[in-house]
PDB file of C-alpha atoms in Angstrom:
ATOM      1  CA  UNK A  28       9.525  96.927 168.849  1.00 88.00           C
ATOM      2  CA  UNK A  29       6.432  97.292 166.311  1.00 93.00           C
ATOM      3  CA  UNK A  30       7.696  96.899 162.623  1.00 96.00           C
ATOM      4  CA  UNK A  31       5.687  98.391 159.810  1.00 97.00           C
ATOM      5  CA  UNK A  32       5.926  97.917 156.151  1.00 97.00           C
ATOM      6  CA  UNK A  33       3.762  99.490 153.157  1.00 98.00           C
ATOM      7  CA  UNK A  34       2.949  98.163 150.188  1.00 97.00           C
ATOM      8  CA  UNK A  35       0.573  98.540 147.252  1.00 98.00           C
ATOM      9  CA  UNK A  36       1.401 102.041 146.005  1.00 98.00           C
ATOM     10  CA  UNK A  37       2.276 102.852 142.352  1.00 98.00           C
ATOM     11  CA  UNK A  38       1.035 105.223 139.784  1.00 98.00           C
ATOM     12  CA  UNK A  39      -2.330 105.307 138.472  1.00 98.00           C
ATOM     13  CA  UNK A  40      -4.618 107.427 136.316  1.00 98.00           C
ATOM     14  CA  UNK A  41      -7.521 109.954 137.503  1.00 98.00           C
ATOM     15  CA  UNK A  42     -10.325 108.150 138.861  1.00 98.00           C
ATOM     16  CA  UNK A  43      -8.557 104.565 139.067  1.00 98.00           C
ATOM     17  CA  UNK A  44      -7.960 102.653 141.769  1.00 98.00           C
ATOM     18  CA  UNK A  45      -5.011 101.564 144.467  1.00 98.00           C
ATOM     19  CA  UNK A  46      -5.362  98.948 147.435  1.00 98.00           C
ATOM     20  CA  UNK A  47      -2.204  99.962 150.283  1.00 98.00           C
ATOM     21  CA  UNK A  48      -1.078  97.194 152.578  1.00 98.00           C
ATOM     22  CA  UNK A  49       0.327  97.540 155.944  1.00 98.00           C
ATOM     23  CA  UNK A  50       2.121  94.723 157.649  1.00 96.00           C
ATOM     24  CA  UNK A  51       2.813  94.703 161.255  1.00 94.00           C
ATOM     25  CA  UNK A  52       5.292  92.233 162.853  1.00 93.00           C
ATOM     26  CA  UNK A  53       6.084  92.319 166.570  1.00 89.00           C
ATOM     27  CA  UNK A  54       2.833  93.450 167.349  1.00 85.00           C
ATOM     28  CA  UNK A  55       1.114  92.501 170.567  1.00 86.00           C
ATOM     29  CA  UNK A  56      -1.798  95.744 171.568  1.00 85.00           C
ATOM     30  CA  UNK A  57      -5.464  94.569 172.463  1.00 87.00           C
ATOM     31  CA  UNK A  58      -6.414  98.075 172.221  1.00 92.00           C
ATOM     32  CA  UNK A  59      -4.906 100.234 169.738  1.00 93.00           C
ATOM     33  CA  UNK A  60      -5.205 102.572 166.647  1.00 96.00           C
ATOM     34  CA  UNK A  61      -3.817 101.850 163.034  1.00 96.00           C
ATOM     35  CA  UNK A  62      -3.579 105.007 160.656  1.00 98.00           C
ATOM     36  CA  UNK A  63      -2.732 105.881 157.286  1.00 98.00           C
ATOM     37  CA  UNK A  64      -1.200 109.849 156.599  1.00 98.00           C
ATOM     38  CA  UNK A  65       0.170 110.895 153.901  1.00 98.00           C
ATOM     39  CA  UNK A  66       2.690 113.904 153.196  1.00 98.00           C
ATOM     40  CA  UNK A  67       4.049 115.930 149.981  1.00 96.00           C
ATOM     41  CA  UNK A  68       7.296 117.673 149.767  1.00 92.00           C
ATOM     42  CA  UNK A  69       7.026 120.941 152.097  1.00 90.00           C
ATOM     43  CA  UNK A  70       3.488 120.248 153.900  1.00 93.00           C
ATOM     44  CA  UNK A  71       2.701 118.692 156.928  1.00 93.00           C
ATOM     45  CA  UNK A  72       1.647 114.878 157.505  1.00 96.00           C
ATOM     46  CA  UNK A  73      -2.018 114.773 156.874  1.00 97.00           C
ATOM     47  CA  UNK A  74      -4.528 112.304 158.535  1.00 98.00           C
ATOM     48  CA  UNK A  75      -5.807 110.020 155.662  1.00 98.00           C
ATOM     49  CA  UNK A  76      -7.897 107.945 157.720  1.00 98.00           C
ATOM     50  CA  UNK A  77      -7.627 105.506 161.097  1.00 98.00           C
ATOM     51  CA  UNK A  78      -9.136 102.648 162.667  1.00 97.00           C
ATOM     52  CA  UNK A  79      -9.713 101.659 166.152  1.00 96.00           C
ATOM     53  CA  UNK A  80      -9.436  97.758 167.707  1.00 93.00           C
ATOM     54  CA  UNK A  81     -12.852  98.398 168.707  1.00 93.00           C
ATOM     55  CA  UNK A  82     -14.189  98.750 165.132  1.00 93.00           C
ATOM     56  CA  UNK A  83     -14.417 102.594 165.093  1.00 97.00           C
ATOM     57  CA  UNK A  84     -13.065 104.649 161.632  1.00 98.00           C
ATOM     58  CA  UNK A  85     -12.270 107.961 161.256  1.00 98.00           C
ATOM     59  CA  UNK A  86     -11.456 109.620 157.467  1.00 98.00           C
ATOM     60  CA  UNK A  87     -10.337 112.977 156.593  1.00 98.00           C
ATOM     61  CA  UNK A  88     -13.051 115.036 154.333  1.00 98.00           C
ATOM     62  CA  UNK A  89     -11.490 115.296 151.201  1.00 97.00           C
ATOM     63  CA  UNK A  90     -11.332 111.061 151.326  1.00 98.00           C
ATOM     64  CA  UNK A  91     -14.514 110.354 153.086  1.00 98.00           C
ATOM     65  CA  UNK A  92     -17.156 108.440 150.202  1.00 98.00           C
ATOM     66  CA  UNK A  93     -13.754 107.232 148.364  1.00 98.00           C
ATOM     67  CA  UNK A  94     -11.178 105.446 150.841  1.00 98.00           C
ATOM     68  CA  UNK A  95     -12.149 102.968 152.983  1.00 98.00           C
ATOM     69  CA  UNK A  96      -9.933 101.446 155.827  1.00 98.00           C
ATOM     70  CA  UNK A  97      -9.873  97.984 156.965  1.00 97.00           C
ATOM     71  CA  UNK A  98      -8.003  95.532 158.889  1.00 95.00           C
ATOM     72  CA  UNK A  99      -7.077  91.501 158.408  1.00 91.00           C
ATOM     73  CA  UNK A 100      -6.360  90.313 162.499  1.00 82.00           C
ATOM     74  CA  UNK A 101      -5.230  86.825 161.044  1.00 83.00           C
ATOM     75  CA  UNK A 102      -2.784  88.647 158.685  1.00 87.00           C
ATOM     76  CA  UNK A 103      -1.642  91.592 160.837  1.00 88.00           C
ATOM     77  CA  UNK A 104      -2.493  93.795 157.814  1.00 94.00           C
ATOM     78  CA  UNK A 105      -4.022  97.033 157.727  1.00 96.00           C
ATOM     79  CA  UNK A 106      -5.304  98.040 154.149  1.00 98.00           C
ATOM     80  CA  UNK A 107      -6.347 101.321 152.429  1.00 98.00           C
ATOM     81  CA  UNK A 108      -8.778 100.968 149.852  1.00 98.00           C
ATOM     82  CA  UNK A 109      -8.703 103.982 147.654  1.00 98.00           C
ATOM     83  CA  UNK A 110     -11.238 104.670 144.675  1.00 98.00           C
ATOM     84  CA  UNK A 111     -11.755 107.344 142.141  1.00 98.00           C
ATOM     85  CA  UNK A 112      -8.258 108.877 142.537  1.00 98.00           C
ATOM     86  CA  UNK A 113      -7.681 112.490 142.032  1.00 98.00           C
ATOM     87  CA  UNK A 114      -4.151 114.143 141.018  1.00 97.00           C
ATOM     88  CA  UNK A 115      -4.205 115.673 144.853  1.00 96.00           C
ATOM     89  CA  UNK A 116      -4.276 112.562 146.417  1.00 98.00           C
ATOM     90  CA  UNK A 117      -0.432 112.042 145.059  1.00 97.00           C
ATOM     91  CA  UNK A 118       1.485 111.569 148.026  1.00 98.00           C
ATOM     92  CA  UNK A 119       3.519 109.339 149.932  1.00 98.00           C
ATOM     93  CA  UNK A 120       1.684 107.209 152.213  1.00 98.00           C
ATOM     94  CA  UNK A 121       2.253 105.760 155.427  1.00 98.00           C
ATOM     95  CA  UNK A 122       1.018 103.489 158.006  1.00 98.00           C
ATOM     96  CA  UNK A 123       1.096 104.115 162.086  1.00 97.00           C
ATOM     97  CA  UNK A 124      -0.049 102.203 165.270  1.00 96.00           C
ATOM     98  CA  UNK A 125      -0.397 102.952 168.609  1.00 96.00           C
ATOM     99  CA  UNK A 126      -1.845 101.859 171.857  1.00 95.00           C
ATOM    100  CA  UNK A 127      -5.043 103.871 172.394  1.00 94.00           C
ATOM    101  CA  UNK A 128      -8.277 104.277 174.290  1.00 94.00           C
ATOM    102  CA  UNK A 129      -9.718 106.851 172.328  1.00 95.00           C
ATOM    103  CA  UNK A 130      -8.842 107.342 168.242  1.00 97.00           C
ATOM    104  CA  UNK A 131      -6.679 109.956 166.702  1.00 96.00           C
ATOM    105  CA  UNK A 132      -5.520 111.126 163.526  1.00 96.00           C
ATOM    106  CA  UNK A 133      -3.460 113.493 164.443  1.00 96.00           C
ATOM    107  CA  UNK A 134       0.014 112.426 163.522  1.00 95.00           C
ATOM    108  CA  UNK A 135       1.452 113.040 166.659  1.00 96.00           C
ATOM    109  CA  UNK A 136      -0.268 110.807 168.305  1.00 96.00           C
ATOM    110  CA  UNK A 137       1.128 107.668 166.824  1.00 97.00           C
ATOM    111  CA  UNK A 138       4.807 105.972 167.966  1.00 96.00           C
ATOM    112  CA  UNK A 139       5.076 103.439 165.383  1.00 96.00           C
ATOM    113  CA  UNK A 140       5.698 104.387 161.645  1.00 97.00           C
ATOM    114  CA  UNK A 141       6.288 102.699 158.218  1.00 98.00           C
ATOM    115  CA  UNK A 142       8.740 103.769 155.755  1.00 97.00           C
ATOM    116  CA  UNK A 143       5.865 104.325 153.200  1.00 98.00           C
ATOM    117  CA  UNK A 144       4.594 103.730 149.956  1.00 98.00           C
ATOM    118  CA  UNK A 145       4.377 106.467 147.011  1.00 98.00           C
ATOM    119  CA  UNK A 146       1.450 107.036 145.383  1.00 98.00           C
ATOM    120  CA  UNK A 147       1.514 108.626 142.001  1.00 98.00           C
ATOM    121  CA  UNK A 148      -2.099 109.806 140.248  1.00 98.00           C
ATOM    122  CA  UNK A 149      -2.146 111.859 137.356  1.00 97.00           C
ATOM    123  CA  UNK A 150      -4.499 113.380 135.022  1.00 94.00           C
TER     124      UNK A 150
END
């Protein structure tokens, strides 16, 4: 079974900056999607931003220009890149892989989750 484990998260000031690390063990796909969501107390998972094997990204609108995803194949490490924090990004973050064809960031979609990482910014 796919293990997942975040790391990187911490508290930060308004337009600083945060690097999130995912670590996958047990984890074999050729084809798949890695995501990052994040969630508050009372709302819904939201899509942060995913990546596809194949190279493809997708990012939500209120991150696009200011998080970029990535991925480390020799590490088995997904990574989150965020820059010029804002006190709505606050959240607790995590990572999620699945098998795919096509890429998603619905929350849904994805099988595999980390326990996350909290993320703290504030004005």
């Amino acid at each position: 079974q796919v293990q997942l484990v975040e790391s990187g998260g911490g508290s930060v000031q308004a337009g600083g900056s945060l690097r999130l690390s995912c670590t996958a063990s047990r984890f074999t796909y050729s084809t798949y999607c890695m995501a990052w969501f994040r969630q508050t107390p009372g709302k819904e998972r939201e899509g942060v931003a995913a990546i596809h094997s194949n190279g493809g990204t997708r990012y939500a609108d209120s991150v696009k220009g200011r998080f970029t995803i990535s991925q480390d194949n020799a590490k088995n490490t997904l990574y989150l890149q965020m820059n010029s924090l804002k006190p709505e990004d606050t959240a607790m973050y995590y990572c999620a892989v699945r098998y795919c064809v096509n890429l998603y960031l619905e929350h849904n979609f994805y099988n595999y989750w980390g326990q996350g990482t909290q993320v703290t910014v504030s004005s």
